[in-house]
Amino acid sequence: MTKPAPILFPKDFLWGCATSAYQIEGSPLADGAGPSVWHRFSHTPGRVQDGDTADVTCDHYRRWESDVDLMHSLGLNSYRFSIAWGRVLPEGTGRINAAGLDFYERLVDRLLSRGIQPMVTLFHWDLPAALDDRGGWLNRDIAQWFAEYADVMFRRLDDRVNYWTTLNEPWVVADGGYMHGVLAPGHRNIFEAPRAAHHLMMAHGAAVQAYRATGRNKIGLVVNIEPKYAASQSDADCAATRRAEAYMNRQYLEPALLGSYPEELHEVFGEAWPQWPAADLRLIKQPLDYIGVNYYTRAVVRSDPTSWPLKATTVKQKQHTHMETGWEVYPQGLVDTLLWIKDQYGNPPVYITENGACFFDPPQVEGPVLEDPLRVDYLRKHITAVHTAMQRGADIRGYFAWSLFDNFEWAFGFSKRFGIVHMNYETLKRTLKSSAHFYSKVIASNGAAL
Ligand SMILES: OC[C@H]1NNC[C@@H](O)[C@@H]1O
Ligand SMILES: [Ca+2]
């Protein structure tokens, strides 16, 4: 039996880790920064598990130099992070806070000095509170507010940043922040959710349009995709699955890539679905250099007339391992997702901009390395899935593990640990997990160590 050929990735494949500003930086109001909706949300009793806030979290705002050195020691050739809008524009528009801009410029320069390509996300959920006071994502003007902020960043950093992202996971903001109210700004309103979603995408389009005026590099959109599988072949379950797929996986990709919304959304939102002017869709549909895909899990869907607003619910797959968030470990879903994007949207260049898992890790670490075999297994199977999709023609250009550190997991607070590096939140000591060593070997061997 001949040994299967070793898995090898292209020479210029990006290998990185992903983080976001509010989740790792701490010091949310330092050096003139304006508060974000997440600063307000986490300081509102009852909103975040155990009353956790990201006032300190990984203290990356003050430890960024040694953190970049840690990334270098792992052999990362890229690093995906986000900019806190309120550090740069404390009121969201107008006055620029030089100290905020300087922080990100120094971070980019250090990354480049260590041979690490920055991939910079402009919005990863931490909207300046001052803009939320003016309606936030419910105000059509936000498209221009966002383009103004994006332009400030492009002018300062496009000579060094080769990969830009407008938004991270707009679905999560609209669904969590406006439909179900479990994320900032905590609204629960079926009439607000599609408007927030639409204005998020208009902001995306306006920022890409602004980029094309001066930008010389690449810009894209990052979406979370959770492939939906019908629990049975019944008409009801298949229709429910189509609704779920339209609501999460197509509602953002299709206006961005096709300039249209899936028909199923009229059924999902009913009278709450607005009629949008064609000019809006023309603004949203801007040529992109890549799509970022964040993949964690799949959903098996059945019809459920009692569930709101989708009339669909997921069926637990007890035959597979699950993460602490209740998400099924299902690597085949990543292959299916990447081939779906290839076949449905013309094989655009794709980066896996997030992939990772939160399994129970002991909160304290005794020895030099924390053993996390379940996460090693998860990463091995999902990186292999990426390679499988590439062998079948998908144009995948890079992979970012979520996350470099354990960090503030939104409404879950610090209870969920996704890091390949353990974070002790009292001492702020960083400790490599065996998944960090594993990932480091995969990068060094360009895949052969899988
Ligand atoms: O839930 C894990 C991650 N998912 N995507 C967005 C990130 O901010 C989350 O921490
Ligand atoms: Ca360049």
Short mmCIF file of C-alpha atoms and ligand atoms in Angstrom, two decimals:
data_model
loop_
_atom_site.label_atom_id
_atom_site.label_comp_id
_atom_site.label_asym_id
_atom_site.label_seq_id
_atom_site.Cartn_x
_atom_site.Cartn_y
_atom_site.Cartn_z
CA MET A 1 0.00 0.00 0.00
CA THR A 2 1.77 3.16 -1.12
CA LYS A 3 1.80 5.95 1.47
CA PRO A 4 -0.55 8.74 0.32
CA ALA A 5 1.35 11.69 -1.16
CA PRO A 6 2.11 14.27 1.54
CA ILE A 7 -0.29 17.19 1.63
CA LEU A 8 1.44 20.30 0.31
CA PHE A 9 0.08 23.84 0.05
CA PRO A 10 1.19 26.50 -2.50
CA LYS A 11 4.41 28.30 -1.63
CA ASP A 12 2.70 31.69 -1.21
CA PHE A 13 -0.17 30.32 0.94
CA LEU A 14 -0.95 32.61 3.89
CA TRP A 15 -0.72 30.86 7.26
CA GLY A 16 -1.99 33.01 10.11
CA CYS A 17 -4.04 33.46 13.22
CA ALA A 18 -7.03 35.75 13.63
CA THR A 19 -8.09 38.03 16.49
CA SER A 20 -10.23 41.15 16.91
CA ALA A 21 -9.67 44.44 18.71
CA TYR A 22 -12.32 44.32 21.42
CA GLN A 23 -11.61 40.66 22.18
CA ILE A 24 -7.87 40.97 22.89
CA GLU A 25 -6.74 44.58 23.36
CA GLY A 26 -8.12 45.78 26.71
CA SER A 27 -7.63 49.48 27.60
CA PRO A 28 -10.83 50.36 25.70
CA LEU A 29 -10.69 54.06 26.65
CA ALA A 30 -6.92 54.62 26.72
CA ASP A 31 -5.15 57.46 24.92
CA GLY A 32 -8.30 59.25 23.81
CA ALA A 33 -10.23 56.25 22.47
CA GLY A 34 -14.01 56.61 22.37
CA PRO A 35 -16.20 53.82 23.86
CA SER A 36 -17.78 51.21 21.56
CA VAL A 37 -21.21 49.59 21.76
CA TRP A 38 -19.42 46.53 23.16
CA HIS A 39 -17.88 48.56 25.99
CA ARG A 40 -21.40 49.69 26.88
CA PHE A 41 -22.93 46.23 26.37
CA SER A 42 -20.37 44.36 28.50
CA HIS A 43 -20.82 46.99 31.26
CA THR A 44 -24.59 46.45 31.23
CA PRO A 45 -25.48 43.95 33.98
CA GLY A 46 -26.83 40.63 32.71
CA ARG A 47 -25.59 40.96 29.13
CA VAL A 48 -22.30 39.00 29.37
CA GLN A 49 -21.78 35.67 31.18
CA ASP A 50 -20.28 36.09 34.67
CA GLY A 51 -20.37 39.87 34.17
CA ASP A 52 -17.10 39.66 32.19
CA THR A 53 -15.90 42.72 30.29
CA ALA A 54 -12.94 43.27 27.93
CA ASP A 55 -11.55 46.12 30.05
CA VAL A 56 -8.32 44.07 30.35
CA THR A 57 -8.82 40.69 28.54
CA CYS A 58 -5.41 39.79 26.97
CA ASP A 59 -3.98 43.31 27.57
CA HIS A 60 -2.70 43.21 24.00
CA TYR A 61 -2.89 47.02 23.76
CA ARG A 62 0.11 47.12 26.09
CA ARG A 63 1.78 43.78 25.28
CA TRP A 64 1.60 43.98 21.47
CA GLU A 65 5.39 43.95 20.92
CA SER A 66 5.99 40.63 22.70
CA ASP A 67 2.77 39.28 21.17
CA VAL A 68 4.13 39.94 17.68
CA ASP A 69 7.35 38.18 18.71
CA LEU A 70 5.24 35.20 19.88
CA MET A 71 3.52 35.11 16.45
CA HIS A 72 6.97 35.14 14.84
CA SER A 73 8.14 32.29 17.07
CA LEU A 74 5.20 30.22 15.81
CA GLY A 75 6.27 30.87 12.22
CA LEU A 76 3.09 32.68 11.17
CA ASN A 77 3.54 34.47 7.84
CA SER A 78 0.35 36.52 8.33
CA TYR A 79 -1.90 37.83 11.09
CA ARG A 80 -5.55 38.90 10.86
CA PHE A 81 -6.64 41.57 13.34
CA SER A 82 -9.18 44.39 13.50
CA ILE A 83 -8.98 48.11 14.13
CA ALA A 84 -11.09 49.61 16.91
CA TRP A 85 -12.92 52.36 15.01
CA GLY A 86 -13.31 54.38 18.22
CA ARG A 87 -9.55 54.52 18.87
CA VAL A 88 -9.05 56.26 15.52
CA LEU A 89 -12.28 58.32 15.42
CA PRO A 90 -13.54 58.64 19.03
CA GLU A 91 -16.91 60.03 17.87
CA GLY A 92 -16.95 57.72 14.84
CA THR A 93 -16.62 60.60 12.37
CA GLY A 94 -14.69 63.88 12.24
CA ARG A 95 -11.90 64.29 14.79
CA ILE A 96 -8.99 61.85 14.40
CA ASN A 97 -7.24 60.58 17.56
CA ALA A 98 -3.54 60.46 16.54
CA ALA A 99 -2.64 58.06 19.39
CA GLY A 100 -5.14 55.53 18.07
CA LEU A 101 -3.78 55.68 14.54
CA ASP A 102 -0.21 55.46 15.85
CA PHE A 103 -0.96 52.25 17.78
CA TYR A 104 -2.06 50.44 14.62
CA GLU A 105 0.76 51.89 12.54
CA ARG A 106 3.37 50.62 15.02
CA LEU A 107 1.67 47.22 15.13
CA VAL A 108 1.73 46.95 11.31
CA ASP A 109 5.38 48.03 11.17
CA ARG A 110 6.43 45.43 13.76
CA LEU A 111 4.50 42.69 11.96
CA LEU A 112 6.21 43.55 8.67
CA SER A 113 9.62 43.68 10.39
CA ARG A 114 8.97 40.06 11.46
CA GLY A 115 7.93 38.98 7.94
CA ILE A 116 4.26 38.77 8.95
CA GLN A 117 1.63 40.03 6.45
CA PRO A 118 -1.16 42.01 8.20
CA MET A 119 -4.74 41.33 7.09
CA VAL A 120 -6.70 44.25 8.55
CA THR A 121 -10.44 44.17 9.34
CA LEU A 122 -12.00 47.62 9.58
CA PHE A 123 -15.14 46.58 11.48
CA HIS A 124 -15.30 43.62 13.86
CA TRP A 125 -18.48 44.60 15.79
CA ASP A 126 -17.10 47.37 18.06
CA LEU A 127 -19.10 50.29 16.58
CA PRO A 128 -18.33 53.65 18.25
CA ALA A 129 -21.07 54.28 20.82
CA ALA A 130 -21.37 57.86 19.53
CA LEU A 131 -22.61 56.48 16.20
CA ASP A 132 -25.02 54.11 17.90
CA ASP A 133 -26.45 57.22 19.58
CA ARG A 134 -27.14 58.50 16.05
CA GLY A 135 -28.92 55.28 15.03
CA GLY A 136 -25.85 53.19 14.24
CA TRP A 137 -26.58 50.46 11.68
CA LEU A 138 -30.20 51.61 11.52
CA ASN A 139 -29.18 54.97 10.02
CA ARG A 140 -28.56 54.98 6.25
CA ASP A 141 -25.89 57.66 6.76
CA ILE A 142 -23.62 55.01 8.32
CA ALA A 143 -22.45 54.00 4.85
CA GLN A 144 -20.74 57.39 4.55
CA TRP A 145 -19.55 57.39 8.17
CA PHE A 146 -17.88 54.00 7.55
CA ALA A 147 -16.37 55.09 4.21
CA GLU A 148 -14.88 58.17 5.92
CA TYR A 149 -13.25 56.01 8.62
CA ALA A 150 -12.08 53.46 6.03
CA ASP A 151 -10.50 56.24 3.95
CA VAL A 152 -8.53 57.48 6.98
CA MET A 153 -7.12 53.96 7.44
CA PHE A 154 -6.40 53.43 3.72
CA ARG A 155 -4.48 56.71 3.45
CA ARG A 156 -2.40 55.93 6.54
CA LEU A 157 -1.68 52.21 6.00
CA ASP A 158 -2.29 51.09 2.40
CA ASP A 159 1.41 51.51 1.66
CA ARG A 160 2.03 48.61 4.10
CA VAL A 161 -1.23 46.65 4.38
CA ASN A 162 -1.82 44.36 1.42
CA TYR A 163 -5.06 42.74 2.60
CA TRP A 164 -8.05 44.77 3.79
CA THR A 165 -11.43 43.52 5.00
CA THR A 166 -14.44 45.81 5.31
CA LEU A 167 -16.71 43.84 7.70
CA ASN A 168 -16.40 40.74 9.82
CA GLU A 169 -19.51 38.52 9.76
CA PRO A 170 -22.33 41.06 9.11
CA TRP A 171 -24.86 38.25 9.74
CA VAL A 172 -23.79 38.00 13.39
CA VAL A 173 -24.25 41.75 13.90
CA ALA A 174 -27.73 41.80 12.32
CA ASP A 175 -28.94 38.50 13.82
CA GLY A 176 -27.33 38.86 17.25
CA GLY A 177 -27.49 42.62 17.66
CA TYR A 178 -30.88 43.42 16.10
CA MET A 179 -32.95 40.22 15.67
CA HIS A 180 -32.30 38.26 18.88
CA GLY A 181 -30.73 40.96 21.05
CA VAL A 182 -28.00 38.73 22.50
CA LEU A 183 -25.12 40.87 21.16
CA ALA A 184 -24.49 44.62 21.13
CA PRO A 185 -26.47 46.81 20.76
CA GLY A 186 -29.02 44.28 22.13
CA HIS A 187 -32.12 45.05 20.02
CA ARG A 188 -34.80 42.38 19.39
CA ASN A 189 -36.82 43.58 16.43
CA ILE A 190 -37.61 41.77 13.18
CA PHE A 191 -38.15 45.13 11.44
CA GLU A 192 -34.71 46.40 12.45
CA ALA A 193 -32.68 43.29 11.55
CA PRO A 194 -33.02 43.47 7.72
CA ARG A 195 -32.38 47.22 7.77
CA ALA A 196 -29.22 46.81 9.86
CA ALA A 197 -28.13 44.01 7.52
CA HIS A 198 -28.74 46.18 4.45
CA HIS A 199 -26.95 49.21 5.89
CA LEU A 200 -23.99 47.02 6.89
CA MET A 201 -23.72 45.91 3.27
CA MET A 202 -24.13 49.49 1.97
CA ALA A 203 -21.27 50.50 4.26
CA HIS A 204 -19.23 47.62 2.86
CA GLY A 205 -19.91 48.85 -0.68
CA ALA A 206 -19.13 52.48 0.15
CA ALA A 207 -15.81 51.51 1.74
CA VAL A 208 -14.78 49.35 -1.24
CA GLN A 209 -15.73 52.22 -3.57
CA ALA A 210 -13.56 54.59 -1.47
CA TYR A 211 -10.70 52.07 -1.62
CA ARG A 212 -10.77 51.90 -5.40
CA ALA A 213 -10.08 55.65 -5.53
CA THR A 214 -6.67 55.34 -3.80
CA GLY A 215 -6.00 51.69 -2.89
CA ARG A 216 -3.32 49.60 -4.54
CA ASN A 217 -3.86 46.28 -2.81
CA LYS A 218 -6.61 43.80 -2.02
CA ILE A 219 -9.96 44.27 -0.27
CA GLY A 220 -12.69 41.80 0.55
CA LEU A 221 -15.61 40.85 2.77
CA VAL A 222 -15.54 38.24 5.56
CA VAL A 223 -18.68 36.17 6.07
CA ASN A 224 -19.49 33.32 8.45
CA ILE A 225 -20.84 30.33 6.54
CA GLU A 226 -22.59 27.46 8.29
CA PRO A 227 -23.71 24.92 5.65
CA LYS A 228 -27.29 23.70 6.14
CA TYR A 229 -28.27 20.05 5.64
CA ALA A 230 -31.92 18.94 5.54
CA ALA A 231 -32.80 16.53 8.37
CA SER A 232 -35.04 14.61 5.95
CA GLN A 233 -36.11 14.81 2.31
CA SER A 234 -39.59 15.98 3.30
CA ASP A 235 -40.79 19.16 1.54
CA ALA A 236 -41.13 20.90 4.89
CA ASP A 237 -37.55 20.12 5.99
CA CYS A 238 -36.10 21.01 2.57
CA ALA A 239 -37.95 24.34 2.54
CA ALA A 240 -36.82 25.07 6.10
CA THR A 241 -33.23 24.31 5.07
CA ARG A 242 -33.47 26.67 2.11
CA ARG A 243 -34.78 29.44 4.39
CA ALA A 244 -31.94 28.89 6.87
CA GLU A 245 -29.36 28.91 4.08
CA ALA A 246 -30.76 32.11 2.59
CA TYR A 247 -30.94 33.84 5.98
CA MET A 248 -27.37 33.08 7.10
CA ASN A 249 -25.26 32.07 4.12
CA ARG A 250 -26.70 33.97 1.12
CA GLN A 251 -28.14 37.20 2.59
CA TYR A 252 -24.70 38.83 2.57
CA LEU A 253 -22.72 36.99 -0.10
CA GLU A 254 -25.33 37.51 -2.79
CA PRO A 255 -25.85 41.30 -2.57
CA ALA A 256 -22.03 41.64 -2.45
CA LEU A 257 -21.30 39.29 -5.37
CA LEU A 258 -24.55 39.27 -7.39
CA GLY A 259 -26.25 42.56 -6.42
CA SER A 260 -29.46 40.80 -5.33
CA TYR A 261 -31.09 39.25 -2.27
CA PRO A 262 -32.33 35.63 -2.20
CA GLU A 263 -36.09 35.36 -2.77
CA GLU A 264 -36.50 33.26 0.41
CA LEU A 265 -35.88 36.35 2.56
CA HIS A 266 -39.29 37.76 1.62
CA GLU A 267 -40.78 34.58 3.15
CA VAL A 268 -38.52 34.73 6.22
CA PHE A 269 -39.19 38.39 7.04
CA GLY A 270 -42.70 38.74 5.59
CA GLU A 271 -44.00 42.31 5.98
CA ALA A 272 -40.71 43.24 7.71
CA TRP A 273 -38.78 42.84 4.42
CA PRO A 274 -38.20 46.28 2.92
CA GLN A 275 -38.24 47.09 -0.81
CA TRP A 276 -34.74 48.43 -1.46
CA PRO A 277 -33.92 50.93 -4.23
CA ALA A 278 -31.87 49.40 -7.07
CA ALA A 279 -29.20 52.07 -6.47
CA ASP A 280 -28.54 50.53 -3.03
CA LEU A 281 -27.75 47.14 -4.58
CA ARG A 282 -25.49 48.79 -7.13
CA LEU A 283 -23.55 50.40 -4.27
CA ILE A 284 -23.30 47.07 -2.41
CA LYS A 285 -22.12 45.08 -5.42
CA GLN A 286 -18.52 46.29 -5.74
CA PRO A 287 -15.80 44.15 -7.39
CA LEU A 288 -13.91 42.30 -4.63
CA ASP A 289 -10.42 40.82 -4.58
CA TYR A 290 -11.40 37.93 -2.29
CA ILE A 291 -14.02 36.49 0.02
CA GLY A 292 -13.08 35.61 3.59
CA VAL A 293 -14.90 32.54 4.94
CA ASN A 294 -15.22 31.90 8.66
CA TYR A 295 -16.12 28.22 9.25
CA TYR A 296 -16.80 26.45 12.54
CA THR A 297 -19.62 23.98 12.11
CA ARG A 298 -22.68 22.92 10.12
CA ALA A 299 -26.39 22.76 10.92
CA VAL A 300 -28.81 19.88 10.24
CA VAL A 301 -32.17 21.62 9.78
CA ARG A 302 -35.78 20.55 10.19
CA SER A 303 -39.03 22.43 9.84
CA ASP A 304 -40.32 23.85 13.13
CA PRO A 305 -43.35 26.16 12.88
CA THR A 306 -42.79 27.28 16.49
CA SER A 307 -39.33 28.74 15.88
CA TRP A 308 -38.95 32.46 15.05
CA PRO A 309 -38.35 33.89 12.49
CA LEU A 310 -37.09 30.99 10.34
CA LYS A 311 -39.68 28.31 11.27
CA ALA A 312 -36.62 26.03 11.25
CA THR A 313 -34.52 24.47 13.96
CA THR A 314 -31.31 22.44 14.14
CA VAL A 315 -31.19 18.73 14.97
CA LYS A 316 -28.37 17.70 17.34
CA GLN A 317 -25.97 15.17 15.73
CA LYS A 318 -25.17 13.02 18.73
CA GLN A 319 -22.81 10.79 16.73
CA HIS A 320 -20.18 13.56 16.51
CA THR A 321 -18.00 15.51 18.94
CA HIS A 322 -19.28 18.97 19.90
CA MET A 323 -17.50 22.09 21.10
CA GLU A 324 -18.36 23.92 24.32
CA THR A 325 -20.58 26.27 22.31
CA GLY A 326 -22.65 23.23 21.27
CA TRP A 327 -21.26 23.35 17.72
CA GLU A 328 -20.81 19.97 16.01
CA VAL A 329 -17.29 19.12 14.76
CA TYR A 330 -17.91 18.42 11.05
CA PRO A 331 -14.88 18.92 8.75
CA GLN A 332 -16.79 17.72 5.68
CA GLY A 333 -18.90 20.85 6.04
CA LEU A 334 -15.83 22.95 5.23
CA VAL A 335 -15.20 20.96 2.03
CA ASP A 336 -18.87 21.34 1.07
CA THR A 337 -18.81 25.09 1.86
CA LEU A 338 -15.70 25.78 -0.21
CA LEU A 339 -17.00 23.80 -3.20
CA TRP A 340 -20.41 25.51 -2.86
CA ILE A 341 -18.75 28.95 -3.11
CA LYS A 342 -16.60 27.74 -6.02
CA ASP A 343 -19.61 26.41 -7.93
CA GLN A 344 -22.21 29.06 -7.02
CA TYR A 345 -20.16 32.26 -7.22
CA GLY A 346 -17.55 31.68 -9.93
CA ASN A 347 -14.66 30.35 -7.85
CA PRO A 348 -13.59 33.67 -6.28
CA PRO A 349 -10.27 33.77 -4.39
CA VAL A 350 -11.06 32.67 -0.82
CA TYR A 351 -9.20 32.91 2.47
CA ILE A 352 -10.32 30.84 5.43
CA THR A 353 -10.27 33.90 7.67
CA GLU A 354 -11.40 32.01 10.78
CA ASN A 355 -11.49 28.34 11.79
CA GLY A 356 -11.07 26.91 15.27
CA ALA A 357 -12.73 25.33 18.29
CA CYS A 358 -13.41 25.85 21.97
CA PHE A 359 -13.11 22.65 23.94
CA PHE A 360 -12.86 22.59 27.69
CA ASP A 361 -9.29 23.51 28.64
CA PRO A 362 -8.16 23.49 32.29
CA PRO A 363 -8.24 27.16 33.42
CA GLN A 364 -4.80 26.98 35.02
CA VAL A 365 -1.67 25.61 33.42
CA GLU A 366 0.99 23.82 35.45
CA GLY A 367 3.63 22.64 32.93
CA PRO A 368 5.22 24.41 29.94
CA VAL A 369 2.54 23.24 27.49
CA LEU A 370 -1.20 22.76 27.90
CA GLU A 371 -2.30 19.57 26.16
CA ASP A 372 -5.35 20.19 23.94
CA PRO A 373 -5.68 17.03 21.77
CA LEU A 374 -9.26 17.78 20.70
CA ARG A 375 -8.20 21.11 19.22
CA VAL A 376 -5.20 19.50 17.47
CA ASP A 377 -7.57 16.94 15.94
CA TYR A 378 -10.00 19.70 14.92
CA LEU A 379 -7.28 21.76 13.22
CA ARG A 380 -5.74 18.73 11.49
CA LYS A 381 -9.08 17.65 10.03
CA HIS A 382 -10.14 21.15 8.94
CA ILE A 383 -6.82 22.12 7.36
CA THR A 384 -6.95 18.79 5.53
CA ALA A 385 -10.49 19.72 4.41
CA VAL A 386 -9.12 22.96 2.94
CA HIS A 387 -6.56 20.97 0.96
CA THR A 388 -9.24 18.57 -0.26
CA ALA A 389 -11.30 21.50 -1.58
CA MET A 390 -8.21 22.97 -3.27
CA GLN A 391 -7.50 19.64 -4.98
CA ARG A 392 -11.07 19.81 -6.31
CA GLY A 393 -10.50 23.24 -7.81
CA ALA A 394 -11.40 25.76 -5.10
CA ASP A 395 -9.14 28.84 -5.19
CA ILE A 396 -8.06 29.03 -1.54
CA ARG A 397 -5.22 31.45 -0.76
CA GLY A 398 -4.77 31.22 2.99
CA TYR A 399 -5.87 29.91 6.40
CA PHE A 400 -6.21 31.78 9.72
CA ALA A 401 -6.77 29.80 12.91
CA TRP A 402 -9.25 31.34 15.36
CA SER A 403 -7.69 32.30 17.62
CA LEU A 404 -4.11 33.13 18.52
CA PHE A 405 -5.09 33.56 22.20
CA ASP A 406 -7.96 32.54 24.40
CA ASN A 407 -9.88 35.82 24.52
CA PHE A 408 -13.19 37.59 25.29
CA GLU A 409 -15.83 35.45 23.53
CA TRP A 410 -18.57 38.13 23.40
CA ALA A 411 -21.68 37.21 25.44
CA PHE A 412 -19.90 34.02 26.59
CA GLY A 413 -17.26 36.21 28.26
CA PHE A 414 -14.06 34.30 29.10
CA SER A 415 -15.90 30.99 29.56
CA LYS A 416 -15.05 29.79 26.03
CA ARG A 417 -11.41 29.26 25.06
CA PHE A 418 -10.61 29.18 21.31
CA GLY A 419 -6.89 29.96 21.56
CA ILE A 420 -3.93 27.89 20.41
CA VAL A 421 -2.17 29.87 23.16
CA HIS A 422 -3.62 29.71 26.67
CA MET A 423 -4.35 33.00 28.46
CA ASN A 424 -4.18 33.28 32.22
CA TYR A 425 -6.48 36.26 32.82
CA GLU A 426 -5.03 36.99 36.27
CA THR A 427 -1.34 36.92 35.40
CA LEU A 428 -1.77 37.52 31.63
CA LYS A 429 0.79 34.75 31.11
CA ARG A 430 0.70 33.31 27.59
CA THR A 431 1.27 29.48 27.46
CA LEU A 432 1.48 27.53 24.20
CA LYS A 433 -0.99 24.68 23.87
CA SER A 434 -0.04 21.54 21.94
CA SER A 435 -2.24 22.95 19.15
CA ALA A 436 0.21 25.86 18.80
CA HIS A 437 3.10 23.43 18.40
CA PHE A 438 1.09 21.38 15.93
CA TYR A 439 0.08 24.44 13.86
CA SER A 440 3.67 25.68 13.89
CA LYS A 441 4.84 22.36 12.41
CA VAL A 442 2.10 22.43 9.76
CA ILE A 443 3.25 25.90 8.68
CA ALA A 444 6.95 25.00 8.70
CA SER A 445 6.27 21.94 6.53
CA ASN A 446 3.69 23.77 4.40
CA GLY A 447 1.20 21.05 5.23
CA ALA A 448 3.34 17.91 5.21
CA ALA A 449 3.05 17.60 9.04
CA LEU A 450 -0.77 17.16 8.90
O1 LIG B 1 -17.13 32.38 17.99
C1 LIG B 1 -15.79 32.35 17.63
C2 LIG B 1 -15.50 33.53 16.71
N1 LIG B 1 -16.43 33.52 15.59
N2 LIG B 1 -16.26 34.56 14.64
C3 LIG B 1 -16.13 35.91 15.21
C4 LIG B 1 -15.19 35.94 16.40
O2 LIG B 1 -15.20 37.25 16.97
C5 LIG B 1 -15.59 34.88 17.42
O3 LIG B 1 -14.75 34.94 18.56
CA CA B 2 1.41 47.00 -1.27
#
